[in-house]
Short mmCIF file of C-alpha atoms and ligand atoms in Angstrom, two decimals:
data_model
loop_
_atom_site.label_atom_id
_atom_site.label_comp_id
_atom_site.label_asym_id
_atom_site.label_seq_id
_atom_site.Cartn_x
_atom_site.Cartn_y
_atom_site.Cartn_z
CA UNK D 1 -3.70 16.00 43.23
CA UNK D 2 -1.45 15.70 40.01
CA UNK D 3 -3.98 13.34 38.35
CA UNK D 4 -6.61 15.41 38.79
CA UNK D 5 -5.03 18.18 36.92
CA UNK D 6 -6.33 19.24 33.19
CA UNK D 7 -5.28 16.54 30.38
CA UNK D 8 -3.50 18.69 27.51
CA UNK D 9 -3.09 17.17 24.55
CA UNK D 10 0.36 15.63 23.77
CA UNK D 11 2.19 17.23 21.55
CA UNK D 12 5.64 16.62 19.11
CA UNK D 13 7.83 19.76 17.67
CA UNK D 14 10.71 19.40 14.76
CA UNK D 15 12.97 22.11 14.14
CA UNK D 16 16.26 22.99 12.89
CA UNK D 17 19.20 24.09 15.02
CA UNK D 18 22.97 25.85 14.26
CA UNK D 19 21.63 27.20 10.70
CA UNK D 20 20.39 24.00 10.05
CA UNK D 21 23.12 21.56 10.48
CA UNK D 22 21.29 20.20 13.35
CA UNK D 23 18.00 18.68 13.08
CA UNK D 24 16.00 18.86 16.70
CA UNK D 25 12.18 17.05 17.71
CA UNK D 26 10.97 16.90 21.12
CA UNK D 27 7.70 15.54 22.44
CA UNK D 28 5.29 15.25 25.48
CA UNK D 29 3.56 11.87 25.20
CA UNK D 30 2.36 11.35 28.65
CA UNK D 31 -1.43 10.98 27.65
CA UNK D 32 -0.81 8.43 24.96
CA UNK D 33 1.79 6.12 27.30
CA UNK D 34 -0.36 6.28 29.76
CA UNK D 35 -3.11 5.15 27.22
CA UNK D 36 -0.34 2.37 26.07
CA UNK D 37 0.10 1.06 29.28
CA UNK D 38 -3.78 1.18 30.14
CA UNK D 39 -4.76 -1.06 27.18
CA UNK D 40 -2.03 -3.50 27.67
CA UNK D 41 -2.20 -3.27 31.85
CA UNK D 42 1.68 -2.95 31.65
CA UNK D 43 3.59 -3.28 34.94
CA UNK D 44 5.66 -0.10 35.54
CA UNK D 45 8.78 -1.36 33.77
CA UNK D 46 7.41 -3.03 31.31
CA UNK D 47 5.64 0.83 30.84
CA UNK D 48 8.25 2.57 30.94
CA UNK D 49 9.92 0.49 28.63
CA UNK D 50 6.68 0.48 26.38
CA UNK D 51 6.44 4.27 26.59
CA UNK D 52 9.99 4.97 25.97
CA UNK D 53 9.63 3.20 22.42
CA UNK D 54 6.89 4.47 21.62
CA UNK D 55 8.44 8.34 21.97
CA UNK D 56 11.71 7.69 20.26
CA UNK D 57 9.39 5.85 17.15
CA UNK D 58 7.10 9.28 17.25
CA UNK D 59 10.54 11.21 17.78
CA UNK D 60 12.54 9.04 14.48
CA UNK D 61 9.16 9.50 12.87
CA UNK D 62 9.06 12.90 12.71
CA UNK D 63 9.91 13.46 9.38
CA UNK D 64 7.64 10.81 7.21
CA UNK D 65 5.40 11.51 4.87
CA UNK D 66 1.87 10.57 3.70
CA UNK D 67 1.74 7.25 3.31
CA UNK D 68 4.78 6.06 5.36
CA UNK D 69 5.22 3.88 8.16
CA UNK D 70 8.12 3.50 10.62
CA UNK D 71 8.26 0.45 12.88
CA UNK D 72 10.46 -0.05 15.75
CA UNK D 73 11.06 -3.73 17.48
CA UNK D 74 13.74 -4.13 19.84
CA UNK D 75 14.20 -8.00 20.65
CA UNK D 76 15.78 -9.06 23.84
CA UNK D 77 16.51 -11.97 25.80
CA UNK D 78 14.92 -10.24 28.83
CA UNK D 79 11.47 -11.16 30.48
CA UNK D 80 9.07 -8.62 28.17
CA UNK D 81 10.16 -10.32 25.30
CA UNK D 82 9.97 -7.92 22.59
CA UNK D 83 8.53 -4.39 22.02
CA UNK D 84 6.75 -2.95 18.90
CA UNK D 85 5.36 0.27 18.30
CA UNK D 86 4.77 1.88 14.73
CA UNK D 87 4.25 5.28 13.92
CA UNK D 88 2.72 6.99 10.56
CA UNK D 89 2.93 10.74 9.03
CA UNK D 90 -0.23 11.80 10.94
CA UNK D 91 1.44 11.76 14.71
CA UNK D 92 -0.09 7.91 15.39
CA UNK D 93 1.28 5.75 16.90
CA UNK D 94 0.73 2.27 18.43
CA UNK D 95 2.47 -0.47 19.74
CA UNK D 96 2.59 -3.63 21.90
CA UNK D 97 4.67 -5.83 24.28
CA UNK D 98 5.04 -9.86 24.09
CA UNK D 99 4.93 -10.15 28.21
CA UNK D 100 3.10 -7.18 29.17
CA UNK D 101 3.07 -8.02 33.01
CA UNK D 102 6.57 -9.13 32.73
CA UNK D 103 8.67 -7.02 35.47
CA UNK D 104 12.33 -7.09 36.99
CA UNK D 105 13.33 -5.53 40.67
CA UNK D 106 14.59 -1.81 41.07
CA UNK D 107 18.05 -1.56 39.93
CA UNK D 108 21.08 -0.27 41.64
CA UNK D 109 19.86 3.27 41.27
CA UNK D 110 16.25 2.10 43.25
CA UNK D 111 15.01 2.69 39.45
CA UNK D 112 12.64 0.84 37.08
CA UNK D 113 15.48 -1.54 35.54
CA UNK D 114 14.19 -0.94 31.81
CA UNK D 115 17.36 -2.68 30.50
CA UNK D 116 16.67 -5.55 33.17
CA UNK D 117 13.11 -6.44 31.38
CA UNK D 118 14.41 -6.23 27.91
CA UNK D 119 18.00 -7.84 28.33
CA UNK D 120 19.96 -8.47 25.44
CA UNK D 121 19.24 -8.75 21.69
CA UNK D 122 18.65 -6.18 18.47
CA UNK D 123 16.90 -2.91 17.85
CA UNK D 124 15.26 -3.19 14.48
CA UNK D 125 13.97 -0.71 12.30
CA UNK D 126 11.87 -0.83 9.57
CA UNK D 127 10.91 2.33 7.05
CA UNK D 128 7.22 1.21 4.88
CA UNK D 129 5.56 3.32 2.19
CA UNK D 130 2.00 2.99 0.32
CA UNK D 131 1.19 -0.19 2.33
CA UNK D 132 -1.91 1.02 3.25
CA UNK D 133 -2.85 2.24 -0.50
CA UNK D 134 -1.40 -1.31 -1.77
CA UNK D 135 1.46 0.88 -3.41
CA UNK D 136 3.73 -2.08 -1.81
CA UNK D 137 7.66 -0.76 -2.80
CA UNK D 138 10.34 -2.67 -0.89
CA UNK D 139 10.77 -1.77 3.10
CA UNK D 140 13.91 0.17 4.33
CA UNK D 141 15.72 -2.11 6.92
CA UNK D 142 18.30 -1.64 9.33
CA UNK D 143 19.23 -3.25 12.80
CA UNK D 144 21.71 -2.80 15.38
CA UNK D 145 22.33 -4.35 18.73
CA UNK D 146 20.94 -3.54 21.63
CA UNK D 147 23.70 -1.93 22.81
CA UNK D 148 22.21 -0.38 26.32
CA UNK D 149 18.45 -1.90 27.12
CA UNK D 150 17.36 1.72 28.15
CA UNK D 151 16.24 1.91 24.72
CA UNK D 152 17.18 6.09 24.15
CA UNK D 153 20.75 4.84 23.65
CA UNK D 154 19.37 1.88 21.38
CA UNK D 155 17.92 4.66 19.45
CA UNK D 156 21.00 7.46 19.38
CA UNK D 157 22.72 3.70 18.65
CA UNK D 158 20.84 3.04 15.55
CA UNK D 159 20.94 6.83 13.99
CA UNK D 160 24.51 7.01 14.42
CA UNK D 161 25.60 3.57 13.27
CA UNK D 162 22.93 2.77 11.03
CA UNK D 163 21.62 5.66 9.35
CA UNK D 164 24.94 7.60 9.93
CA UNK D 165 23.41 10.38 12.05
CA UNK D 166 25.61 10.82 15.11
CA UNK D 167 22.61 11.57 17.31
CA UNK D 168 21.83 12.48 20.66
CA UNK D 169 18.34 10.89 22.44
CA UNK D 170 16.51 11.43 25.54
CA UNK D 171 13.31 9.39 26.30
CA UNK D 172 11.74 9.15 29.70
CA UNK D 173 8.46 7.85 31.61
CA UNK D 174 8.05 8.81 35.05
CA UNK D 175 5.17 6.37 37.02
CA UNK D 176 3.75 7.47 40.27
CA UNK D 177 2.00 5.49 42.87
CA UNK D 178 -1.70 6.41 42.99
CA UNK D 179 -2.00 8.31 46.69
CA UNK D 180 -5.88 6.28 46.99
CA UNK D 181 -4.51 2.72 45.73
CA UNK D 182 -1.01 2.63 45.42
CA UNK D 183 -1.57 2.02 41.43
CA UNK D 184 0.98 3.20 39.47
CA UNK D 185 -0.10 5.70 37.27
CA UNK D 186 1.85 7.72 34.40
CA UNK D 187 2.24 11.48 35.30
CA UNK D 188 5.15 12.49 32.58
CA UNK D 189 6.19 10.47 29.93
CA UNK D 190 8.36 12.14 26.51
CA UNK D 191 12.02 12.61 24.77
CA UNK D 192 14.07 14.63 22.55
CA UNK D 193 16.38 13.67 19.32
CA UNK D 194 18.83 15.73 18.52
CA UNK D 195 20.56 14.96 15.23
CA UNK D 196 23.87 15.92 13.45
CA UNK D 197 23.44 16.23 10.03
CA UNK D 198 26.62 15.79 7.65
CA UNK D 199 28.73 18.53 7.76
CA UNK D 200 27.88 19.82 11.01
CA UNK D 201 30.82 21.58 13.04
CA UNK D 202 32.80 20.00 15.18
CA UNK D 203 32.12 22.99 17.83
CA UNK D 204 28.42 22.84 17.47
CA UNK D 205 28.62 18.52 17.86
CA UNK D 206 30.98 19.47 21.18
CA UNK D 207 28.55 22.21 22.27
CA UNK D 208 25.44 20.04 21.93
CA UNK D 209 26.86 17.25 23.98
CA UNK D 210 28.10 19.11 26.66
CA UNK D 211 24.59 20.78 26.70
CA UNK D 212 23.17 17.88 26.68
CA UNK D 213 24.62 15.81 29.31
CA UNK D 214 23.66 18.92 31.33
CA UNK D 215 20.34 18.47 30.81
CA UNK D 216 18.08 17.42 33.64
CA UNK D 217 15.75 14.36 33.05
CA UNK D 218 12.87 15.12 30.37
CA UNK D 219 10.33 13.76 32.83
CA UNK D 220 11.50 16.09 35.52
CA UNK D 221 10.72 19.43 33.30
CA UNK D 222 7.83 17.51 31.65
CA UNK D 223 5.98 16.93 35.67
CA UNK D 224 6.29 20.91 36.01
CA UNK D 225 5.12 21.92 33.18
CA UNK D 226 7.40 21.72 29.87
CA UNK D 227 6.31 21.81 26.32
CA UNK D 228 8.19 20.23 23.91
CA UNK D 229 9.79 23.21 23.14
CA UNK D 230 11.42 24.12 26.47
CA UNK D 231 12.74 20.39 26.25
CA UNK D 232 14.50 21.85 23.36
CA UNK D 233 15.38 24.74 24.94
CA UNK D 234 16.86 22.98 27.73
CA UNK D 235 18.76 20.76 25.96
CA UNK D 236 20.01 22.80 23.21
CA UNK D 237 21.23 25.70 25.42
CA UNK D 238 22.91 28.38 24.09
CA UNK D 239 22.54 27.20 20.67
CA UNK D 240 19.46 28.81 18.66
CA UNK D 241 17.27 26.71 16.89
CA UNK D 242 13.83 27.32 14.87
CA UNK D 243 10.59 25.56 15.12
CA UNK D 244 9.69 24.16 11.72
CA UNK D 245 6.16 22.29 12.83
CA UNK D 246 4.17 21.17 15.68
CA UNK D 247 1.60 18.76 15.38
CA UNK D 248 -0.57 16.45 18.17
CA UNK D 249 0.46 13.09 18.63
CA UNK D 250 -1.63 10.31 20.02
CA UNK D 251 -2.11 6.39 20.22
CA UNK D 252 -4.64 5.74 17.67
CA UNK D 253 -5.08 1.62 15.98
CA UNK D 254 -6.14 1.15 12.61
CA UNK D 255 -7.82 -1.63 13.50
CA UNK D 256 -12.01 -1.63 13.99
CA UNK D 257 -15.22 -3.88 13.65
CA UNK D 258 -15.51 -3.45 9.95
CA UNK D 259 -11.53 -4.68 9.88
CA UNK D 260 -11.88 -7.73 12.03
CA UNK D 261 -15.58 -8.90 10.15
CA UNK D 262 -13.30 -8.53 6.78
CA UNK D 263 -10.42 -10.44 8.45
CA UNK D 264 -12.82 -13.73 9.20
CA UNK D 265 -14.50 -13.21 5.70
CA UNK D 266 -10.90 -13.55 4.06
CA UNK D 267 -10.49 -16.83 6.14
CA UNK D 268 -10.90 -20.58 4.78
CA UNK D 269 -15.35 -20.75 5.02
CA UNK D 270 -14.58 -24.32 6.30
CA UNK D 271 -13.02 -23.13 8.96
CA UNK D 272 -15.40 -20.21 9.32
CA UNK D 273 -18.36 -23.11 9.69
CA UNK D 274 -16.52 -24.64 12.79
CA UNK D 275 -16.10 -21.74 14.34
CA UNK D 276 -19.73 -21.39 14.11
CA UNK D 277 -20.61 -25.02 15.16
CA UNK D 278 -17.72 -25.30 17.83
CA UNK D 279 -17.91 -21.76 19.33
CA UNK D 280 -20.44 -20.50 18.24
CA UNK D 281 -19.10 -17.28 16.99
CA UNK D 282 -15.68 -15.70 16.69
CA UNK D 283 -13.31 -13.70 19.05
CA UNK D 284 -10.14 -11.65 18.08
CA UNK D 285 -7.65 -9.99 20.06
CA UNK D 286 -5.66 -6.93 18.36
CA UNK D 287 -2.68 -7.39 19.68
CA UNK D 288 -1.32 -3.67 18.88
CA UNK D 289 -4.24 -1.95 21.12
CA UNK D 290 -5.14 -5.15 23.09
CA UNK D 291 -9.02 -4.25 21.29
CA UNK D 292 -11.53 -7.69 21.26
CA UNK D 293 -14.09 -7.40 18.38
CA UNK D 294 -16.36 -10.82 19.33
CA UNK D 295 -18.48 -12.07 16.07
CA UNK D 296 -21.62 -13.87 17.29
CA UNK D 297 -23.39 -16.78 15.27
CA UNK D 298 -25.81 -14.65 13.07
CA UNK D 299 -22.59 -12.43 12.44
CA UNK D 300 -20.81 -15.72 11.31
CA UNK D 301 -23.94 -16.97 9.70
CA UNK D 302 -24.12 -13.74 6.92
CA UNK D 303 -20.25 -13.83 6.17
CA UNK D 304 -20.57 -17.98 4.93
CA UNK D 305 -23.91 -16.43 3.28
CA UNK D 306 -22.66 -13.69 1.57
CA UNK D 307 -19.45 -16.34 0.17
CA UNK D 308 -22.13 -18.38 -0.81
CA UNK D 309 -23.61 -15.30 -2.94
CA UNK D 310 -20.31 -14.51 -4.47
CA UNK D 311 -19.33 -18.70 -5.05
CA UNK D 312 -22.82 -18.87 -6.69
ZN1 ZN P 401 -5.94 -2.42 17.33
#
């Protein structure tokens, strides 16, 4: 019955809490995890891994503006190899897996062992501007160690210790078994960042974490109903907080046709030739959105045309 019910769009909040020495975003992102793990056919951990970074990217992303780009890779020594997603200004994001059917067995808790897929190794983080426009400026790095594998500590890891924004992070994907098939399906995926900004009292900080590791899962509010907001609410307690923005959020690529044709053209035309003699046309795999664009011979045959247009 559950999957049957009305898709809403997903959705991310950012506010301000404690008269603004607290900075607060929250998101639903079932649809576009689900959509994630769809495209790459994901096993469940490897999903719930997936979906977890993709949230806490939307979630650190929050705050960019036109133009920027935030990308998240965590790097681990466990079977999915590493994890990408990368978020922009407009509430995209996209991302990928190396070992998308990787998978590890239930941990001790008879849950998906997140940390047991990824394993040990670094959370990076990477902060872009005006790549897009060619206004190239030099990225914002900064990396920390995994120091969990659930990746929502990896993330409060990296604020605090990197950024120097002592933060608290929730991120969660539920999967269900399909009652038809048994397929696992995604029926609540999202998070919440909660972060301290400098100066923030020592009585709010205590009052947030205690509120905090109150806090039932996000998933479990999320499957009955939550908005972003009542994560908030939930999470945040007593202490008030205002709503600054809300905006939709989904998994969009920047890649298309027009991309891929202008990718080959760029491409040695020797090499461009074989292709057309040895395969007789030209495939490529996106491997942020797992999207094929295929190039047949008469494709191939007007890009070494056209070269030979602009050589002439
Ligand atoms: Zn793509």
């Amino acid at each position: 019955m559950a999957e049957k019910q009305e898709r809403l769009v997903d959705l991310l909040v950012r506010g301000t809490a404690a008269g603004g020495e607290v900075r607060c975003m929250a998101g639903v992102t079932t649809n576009l995890v689900a959509e994630a793990v769809r495209r790459h056919e994901a096993s469940p951990t490897v999903g719930a891994a997936l979906g977890r970074t993709l949230t806490g990217t939307l979630l650190l992303g929050s705050s960019l503006k036109e133009l920027d780009r935030l990308t998240v890779q965590i790097t681990g020594d466990g079977p999915v190899g590493s994890i990408t997603a990368e978020a922009n200004a407009n509430g995209q994001v996209r991302g990928y897996v190396r070992n998308p059917q990787a998978e590890a067995p239930l941990n001790e808790k008879g849950k998906l062992d997140v940390r047991g897929v990824v394993g040990a190794g670094m959370f990076y983080v990477t902060r872009e501007s005006g790549y897009d426009m060619g206004l190239y400026r030099e990225p914002y790095r900064g990396s920390v160690p995994l120091i969990s594998g659930e990746i929502a500590e990896d993330f409060a890891y990296y604020l605090t210790k990197s950024e120097q924004i002592p933060s608290a992070v929730m991120l969660g994907v539920l999967l269900r078994a399909n009652e038809a098939n048994g397929a696992a399906y995604v029926a609540a995926a999202g998070g919440l960042m909660i972060q301290m900004m400098p100066g923030a009292d020592e009585k709010t900080i205590a009052a947030i974490e205690e509120s905090v590791s109150r806090a039932p899962q996000v998933t479990k509010l999320i499957s009955e109903g939550a908005r972003p907001i009542d994560l908030l609410r939930t999470a945040l307690g007593a202490i008030e907080f205002e709503i600054l923005d809300e905006r939709p959020i989904e998994f969009v690529c920047s890649c298309s046709h027009e991309r891929a044709v202008s990718l080959i053209s760029s491409i040695d035309r020797n090499e461009i030739a074989a292709m057309l003699r040895e395969d007789k046309g030209a495939v490529m795999n996106c491997h942020f959105c797992n999207e094929t664009y295929r190039l047949d011979e008469a494709a191939l045959e007007q890009i070494l045309r056209g070269e030979e247009t602009i050589s002439a």
